[in-house]
PDB file of C-alpha atoms and ligand atoms in Angstrom:
ATOM      1  CA  MET A   1       0.222   0.561  -0.478  1.00 45.00           C
ATOM      2  CA  ALA A   2       1.481   3.518  -1.535  1.00 63.00           C
ATOM      3  CA  PHE A   3      -1.198   5.829  -1.370  1.00 90.00           C
ATOM      4  CA  LYS A   4       0.385   9.883  -0.305  1.00 94.00           C
ATOM      5  CA  LEU A   5      -0.699  12.523   0.092  1.00 96.00           C
ATOM      6  CA  ASP A   6       2.575  15.305  -0.022  1.00 96.00           C
ATOM      7  CA  VAL A   7       1.861  17.349   1.973  1.00 97.00           C
ATOM      8  CA  ARG A   8       4.780  20.427   0.833  1.00 96.00           C
ATOM      9  CA  ARG A   9       3.721  20.284  -2.955  1.00 96.00           C
ATOM     10  CA  ALA A  10      -0.706  21.065  -1.813  1.00 96.00           C
ATOM     11  CA  ASN A  11       0.542  23.800   0.306  1.00 96.00           C
ATOM     12  CA  ALA A  12       2.619  25.057  -2.534  1.00 96.00           C
ATOM     13  CA  GLU A  13      -0.258  24.946  -4.799  1.00 97.00           C
ATOM     14  CA  LYS A  14      -2.810  25.967  -1.959  1.00 96.00           C
ATOM     15  CA  LYS A  15      -4.658  23.030  -2.174  1.00 96.00           C
ATOM     16  CA  TYR A  16      -6.201  22.565   1.441  1.00 97.00           C
ATOM     17  CA  ALA A  17      -8.180  19.957   1.166  1.00 97.00           C
ATOM     18  CA  GLY A  18      -8.989  17.791  -1.747  1.00 96.00           C
ATOM     19  CA  GLU A  19      -9.653  15.090  -2.239  1.00 95.00           C
ATOM     20  CA  LEU A  20      -8.342  11.715  -2.999  1.00 94.00           C
ATOM     21  CA  SER A  21     -10.066   8.255  -3.973  1.00 95.00           C
ATOM     22  CA  PHE A  22      -8.425   4.666  -5.079  1.00 95.00           C
ATOM     23  CA  THR A  23      -8.846   1.032  -4.213  1.00 96.00           C
ATOM     24  CA  PHE A  24      -5.613  -1.024  -1.943  1.00 95.00           C
ATOM     25  CA  GLU A  25      -5.570  -4.756  -2.188  1.00 94.00           C
ATOM     26  CA  ALA A  26      -6.219  -5.063   2.210  1.00 93.00           C
ATOM     27  CA  ASP A  27      -3.139  -7.735   3.474  1.00 91.00           C
ATOM     28  CA  ALA A  28      -4.614 -11.392   3.812  1.00 91.00           C
ATOM     29  CA  SER A  29      -3.787 -11.181   7.643  1.00 92.00           C
ATOM     30  CA  LEU A  30      -6.368  -7.909   8.774  1.00 94.00           C
ATOM     31  CA  VAL A  31      -8.717 -11.189   8.214  1.00 94.00           C
ATOM     32  CA  GLU A  32      -8.216 -12.712  11.698  1.00 92.00           C
ATOM     33  CA  ILE A  33     -12.380 -14.166  11.269  1.00 93.00           C
ATOM     34  CA  PRO A  34     -11.479 -17.965  10.202  1.00 92.00           C
ATOM     35  CA  PHE A  35     -11.695 -18.547   6.369  1.00 94.00           C
ATOM     36  CA  VAL A  36     -12.646 -15.676   5.925  1.00 96.00           C
ATOM     37  CA  SER A  37     -10.757 -13.003   2.756  1.00 96.00           C
ATOM     38  CA  ILE A  38     -11.471 -10.126   1.240  1.00 96.00           C
ATOM     39  CA  SER A  39     -12.317 -10.722  -1.703  1.00 94.00           C
ATOM     40  CA  SER A  40     -12.542  -6.997  -2.706  1.00 91.00           C
ATOM     41  CA  PRO A  41      -9.194  -4.489  -3.227  1.00 96.00           C
ATOM     42  CA  VAL A  42     -10.968  -2.140  -0.835  1.00 97.00           C
ATOM     43  CA  GLU A  43     -12.050   1.575  -1.779  1.00 97.00           C
ATOM     44  CA  ALA A  44     -11.545   4.172  -0.154  1.00 97.00           C
ATOM     45  CA  THR A  45     -12.887   7.117  -0.628  1.00 97.00           C
ATOM     46  CA  LEU A  46     -11.418   9.589   1.528  1.00 97.00           C
ATOM     47  CA  HIS A  47     -11.400  14.140   2.368  1.00 98.00           C
ATOM     48  CA  TYR A  48      -8.455  15.424   3.231  1.00 97.00           C
ATOM     49  CA  GLU A  49      -8.286  18.811   5.432  1.00 98.00           C
ATOM     50  CA  ILE A  50      -4.679  21.120   6.207  1.00 98.00           C
ATOM     51  CA  LEU A  51      -4.568  22.490   8.833  1.00 96.00           C
ATOM     52  CA  GLU A  52      -2.015  25.486   9.963  1.00 95.00           C
ATOM     53  CA  ASP A  53      -0.151  23.876  11.596  1.00 93.00           C
ATOM     54  CA  ASP A  54       0.672  21.616   8.971  1.00 95.00           C
ATOM     55  CA  SER A  55      -1.566  18.845  10.639  1.00 95.00           C
ATOM     56  CA  VAL A  56      -3.904  16.867   8.684  1.00 97.00           C
ATOM     57  CA  GLU A  57      -7.176  15.809   8.974  1.00 97.00           C
ATOM     58  CA  ILE A  58      -8.254  13.252   6.893  1.00 97.00           C
ATOM     59  CA  THR A  59     -11.796  12.292   7.167  1.00 98.00           C
ATOM     60  CA  GLY A  60     -13.811   9.176   4.499  1.00 98.00           C
ATOM     61  CA  SER A  61     -14.789   5.491   4.186  1.00 98.00           C
ATOM     62  CA  LEU A  62     -13.912   2.752   2.767  1.00 98.00           C
ATOM     63  CA  ALA A  63     -16.138  -0.053   1.405  1.00 98.00           C
ATOM     64  CA  PHE A  64     -14.611  -3.561   0.825  1.00 97.00           C
ATOM     65  CA  SER A  65     -15.608  -7.481   0.889  1.00 97.00           C
ATOM     66  CA  LEU A  66     -15.475 -10.178   2.830  1.00 97.00           C
ATOM     67  CA  LYS A  67     -16.625 -13.642   1.418  1.00 97.00           C
ATOM     68  CA  GLY A  68     -16.823 -17.173   2.926  1.00 97.00           C
ATOM     69  CA  SER A  69     -18.049 -19.000   5.317  1.00 95.00           C
ATOM     70  CA  CYS A  70     -20.188 -18.261   7.791  1.00 94.00           C
ATOM     71  CA  SER A  71     -19.244 -18.378  10.688  1.00 91.00           C
ATOM     72  CA  ARG A  72     -22.225 -19.693  12.852  1.00 89.00           C
ATOM     73  CA  CYS A  73     -23.852 -22.520   9.953  1.00 90.00           C
ATOM     74  CA  LEU A  74     -20.506 -22.846   7.434  1.00 91.00           C
ATOM     75  CA  ARG A  75     -22.402 -21.536   4.874  1.00 92.00           C
ATOM     76  CA  GLU A  76     -20.196 -20.222   1.977  1.00 94.00           C
ATOM     77  CA  THR A  77     -21.647 -16.025   1.618  1.00 95.00           C
ATOM     78  CA  GLN A  78     -20.318 -13.333   1.485  1.00 94.00           C
ATOM     79  CA  GLN A  79     -20.399  -9.858   2.909  1.00 95.00           C
ATOM     80  CA  ARG A  80     -20.266  -5.239   1.780  1.00 96.00           C
ATOM     81  CA  ILE A  81     -18.470  -3.846   5.047  1.00 96.00           C
ATOM     82  CA  VAL A  82     -19.523  -0.324   4.435  1.00 97.00           C
ATOM     83  CA  GLY A  83     -17.647   2.372   7.297  1.00 98.00           C
ATOM     84  CA  ASP A  84     -16.587   6.090   8.215  1.00 98.00           C
ATOM     85  CA  VAL A  85     -12.433   6.371   8.688  1.00 97.00           C
ATOM     86  CA  GLU A  86     -10.963   9.020  10.061  1.00 97.00           C
ATOM     87  CA  GLY A  87      -7.359  10.169  11.045  1.00 96.00           C
ATOM     88  CA  TYR A  88      -5.396  12.265  12.285  1.00 96.00           C
ATOM     89  CA  PHE A  89      -2.406  13.410  11.259  1.00 96.00           C
ATOM     90  CA  VAL A  90       0.990  15.726  13.277  1.00 95.00           C
ATOM     91  CA  PRO A  91       3.607  16.816  11.244  1.00 93.00           C
ATOM     92  CA  ASP A  92       7.434  15.379  13.068  1.00 86.00           C
ATOM     93  CA  GLY A  93       4.440  14.099  15.807  1.00 75.00           C
ATOM     94  CA  GLU A  94       5.582  11.952  18.935  1.00 73.00           C
ATOM     95  CA  ASP A  95       3.932   8.484  18.574  1.00 66.00           C
ATOM     96  CA  GLY A  96       0.877   8.765  20.600  1.00 71.00           C
ATOM     97  CA  GLU A  97      -2.866   8.635  19.630  1.00 73.00           C
ATOM     98  CA  ASP A  98      -2.444   9.962  16.696  1.00 88.00           C
ATOM     99  CA  TYR A  99      -0.058   9.542  13.243  1.00 94.00           C
ATOM    100  CA  SER A 100       2.695  11.459  12.694  1.00 93.00           C
ATOM    101  CA  TYR A 101       4.564  12.280   9.260  1.00 94.00           C
ATOM    102  CA  SER A 102       7.732  13.579   8.475  1.00 92.00           C
ATOM    103  CA  GLY A 103       9.749  14.849   4.525  1.00 94.00           C
ATOM    104  CA  GLY A 104       5.994  16.784   4.772  1.00 95.00           C
ATOM    105  CA  VAL A 105       4.098  13.815   3.072  1.00 96.00           C
ATOM    106  CA  ILE A 106       1.858  11.537   4.781  1.00 96.00           C
ATOM    107  CA  ASP A 107       2.052   7.185   3.848  1.00 94.00           C
ATOM    108  CA  PHE A 108      -1.400   6.501   4.750  1.00 95.00           C
ATOM    109  CA  GLY A 109      -0.598   3.567   4.883  1.00 94.00           C
ATOM    110  CA  GLU A 110      -0.713   1.848   8.637  1.00 93.00           C
ATOM    111  CA  PHE A 111      -4.141   4.899   8.716  1.00 96.00           C
ATOM    112  CA  LEU A 112      -5.534   2.074   5.740  1.00 96.00           C
ATOM    113  CA  ARG A 113      -4.702  -1.448   7.317  1.00 95.00           C
ATOM    114  CA  ASP A 114      -5.573   0.643  11.019  1.00 96.00           C
ATOM    115  CA  SER A 115      -9.054   1.542   8.924  1.00 97.00           C
ATOM    116  CA  VAL A 116      -9.765  -1.800   7.482  1.00 97.00           C
ATOM    117  CA  ILE A 117      -9.395  -3.933  11.393  1.00 96.00           C
ATOM    118  CA  PHE A 118     -12.113  -0.662  12.537  1.00 96.00           C
ATOM    119  CA  LEU A 119     -14.506  -1.980   9.549  1.00 97.00           C
ATOM    120  CA  MET A 120     -13.704  -5.807  10.089  1.00 96.00           C
ATOM    121  CA  PRO A 121     -16.494  -7.741  11.696  1.00 94.00           C
ATOM    122  CA  ALA A 122     -15.685 -10.239  14.447  1.00 94.00           C
ATOM    123  CA  ARG A 123     -17.915 -12.161  12.024  1.00 92.00           C
ATOM    124  CA  LEU A 124     -19.174 -13.412   8.992  1.00 94.00           C
ATOM    125  CA  VAL A 125     -23.317 -14.576   9.588  1.00 92.00           C
ATOM    126  CA  CYS A 126     -24.876 -15.307   5.864  1.00 91.00           C
ATOM    127  CA  GLY A 127     -27.951 -14.024   7.970  1.00 82.00           C
ATOM    128  CA  ASP A 128     -30.958 -13.675  10.519  1.00 73.00           C
ATOM    129  CA  SER A 129     -32.537 -17.102   9.974  1.00 74.00           C
ATOM    130  CA  CYS A 130     -29.076 -19.094  10.176  1.00 82.00           C
ATOM    131  CA  ALA A 131     -28.641 -21.910  12.687  1.00 70.00           C
ATOM    132  CA  ALA A 132     -26.105 -23.472  13.788  1.00 63.00           C
ATOM    133  CA  PRO A 133     -25.476 -26.871  12.575  1.00 60.00           C
ATOM    134  CA  ASP A 134     -26.755 -29.454  14.336  1.00 62.00           C
ATOM    135  CA  TYR A 135     -24.148 -32.320  15.534  1.00 60.00           C
ATOM    136  CA  LYS A 136     -26.120 -35.470  15.247  1.00 58.00           C
ATOM    137  CA  GLU A 137     -24.955 -37.921  19.014  1.00 56.00           C
ATOM    138  CA  ASP A 138     -24.111 -41.546  17.952  1.00 56.00           C
TER     139      ASP A 138
HETATM  140 ZN1  LIG B   1     -25.232 -18.587   7.824  1.00 95.00          ZN
END
């Protein structure tokens, strides 16, 4: 994932706010649900705003599809995940709750990774009506 925002250039061009939209392949390790994987590239639509102190606010949404075995009945199923994400980037910041960036360029890699994990459901369920398989006792 190499999606970047050149804050220095945006400032020079007086583009203090803008939209970024792109797709990226999420790492398979981001899915912790058994027998489930991300079946499509993640679609990102982000809005950035550069504040006076060069910190940058990111808001937007991500969308992707999960595919695999229903966590309850094990049938093949898929689910579309769409959700809002946000991040705050501080130039040359210390480690803390915010993201930091250096050299005037924001690398979205860690933010996108965290955002996919944030939106990931705990399990994949095919529908309200499905039930766990009956275990036969012999
Ligand atoms: Zn099910």
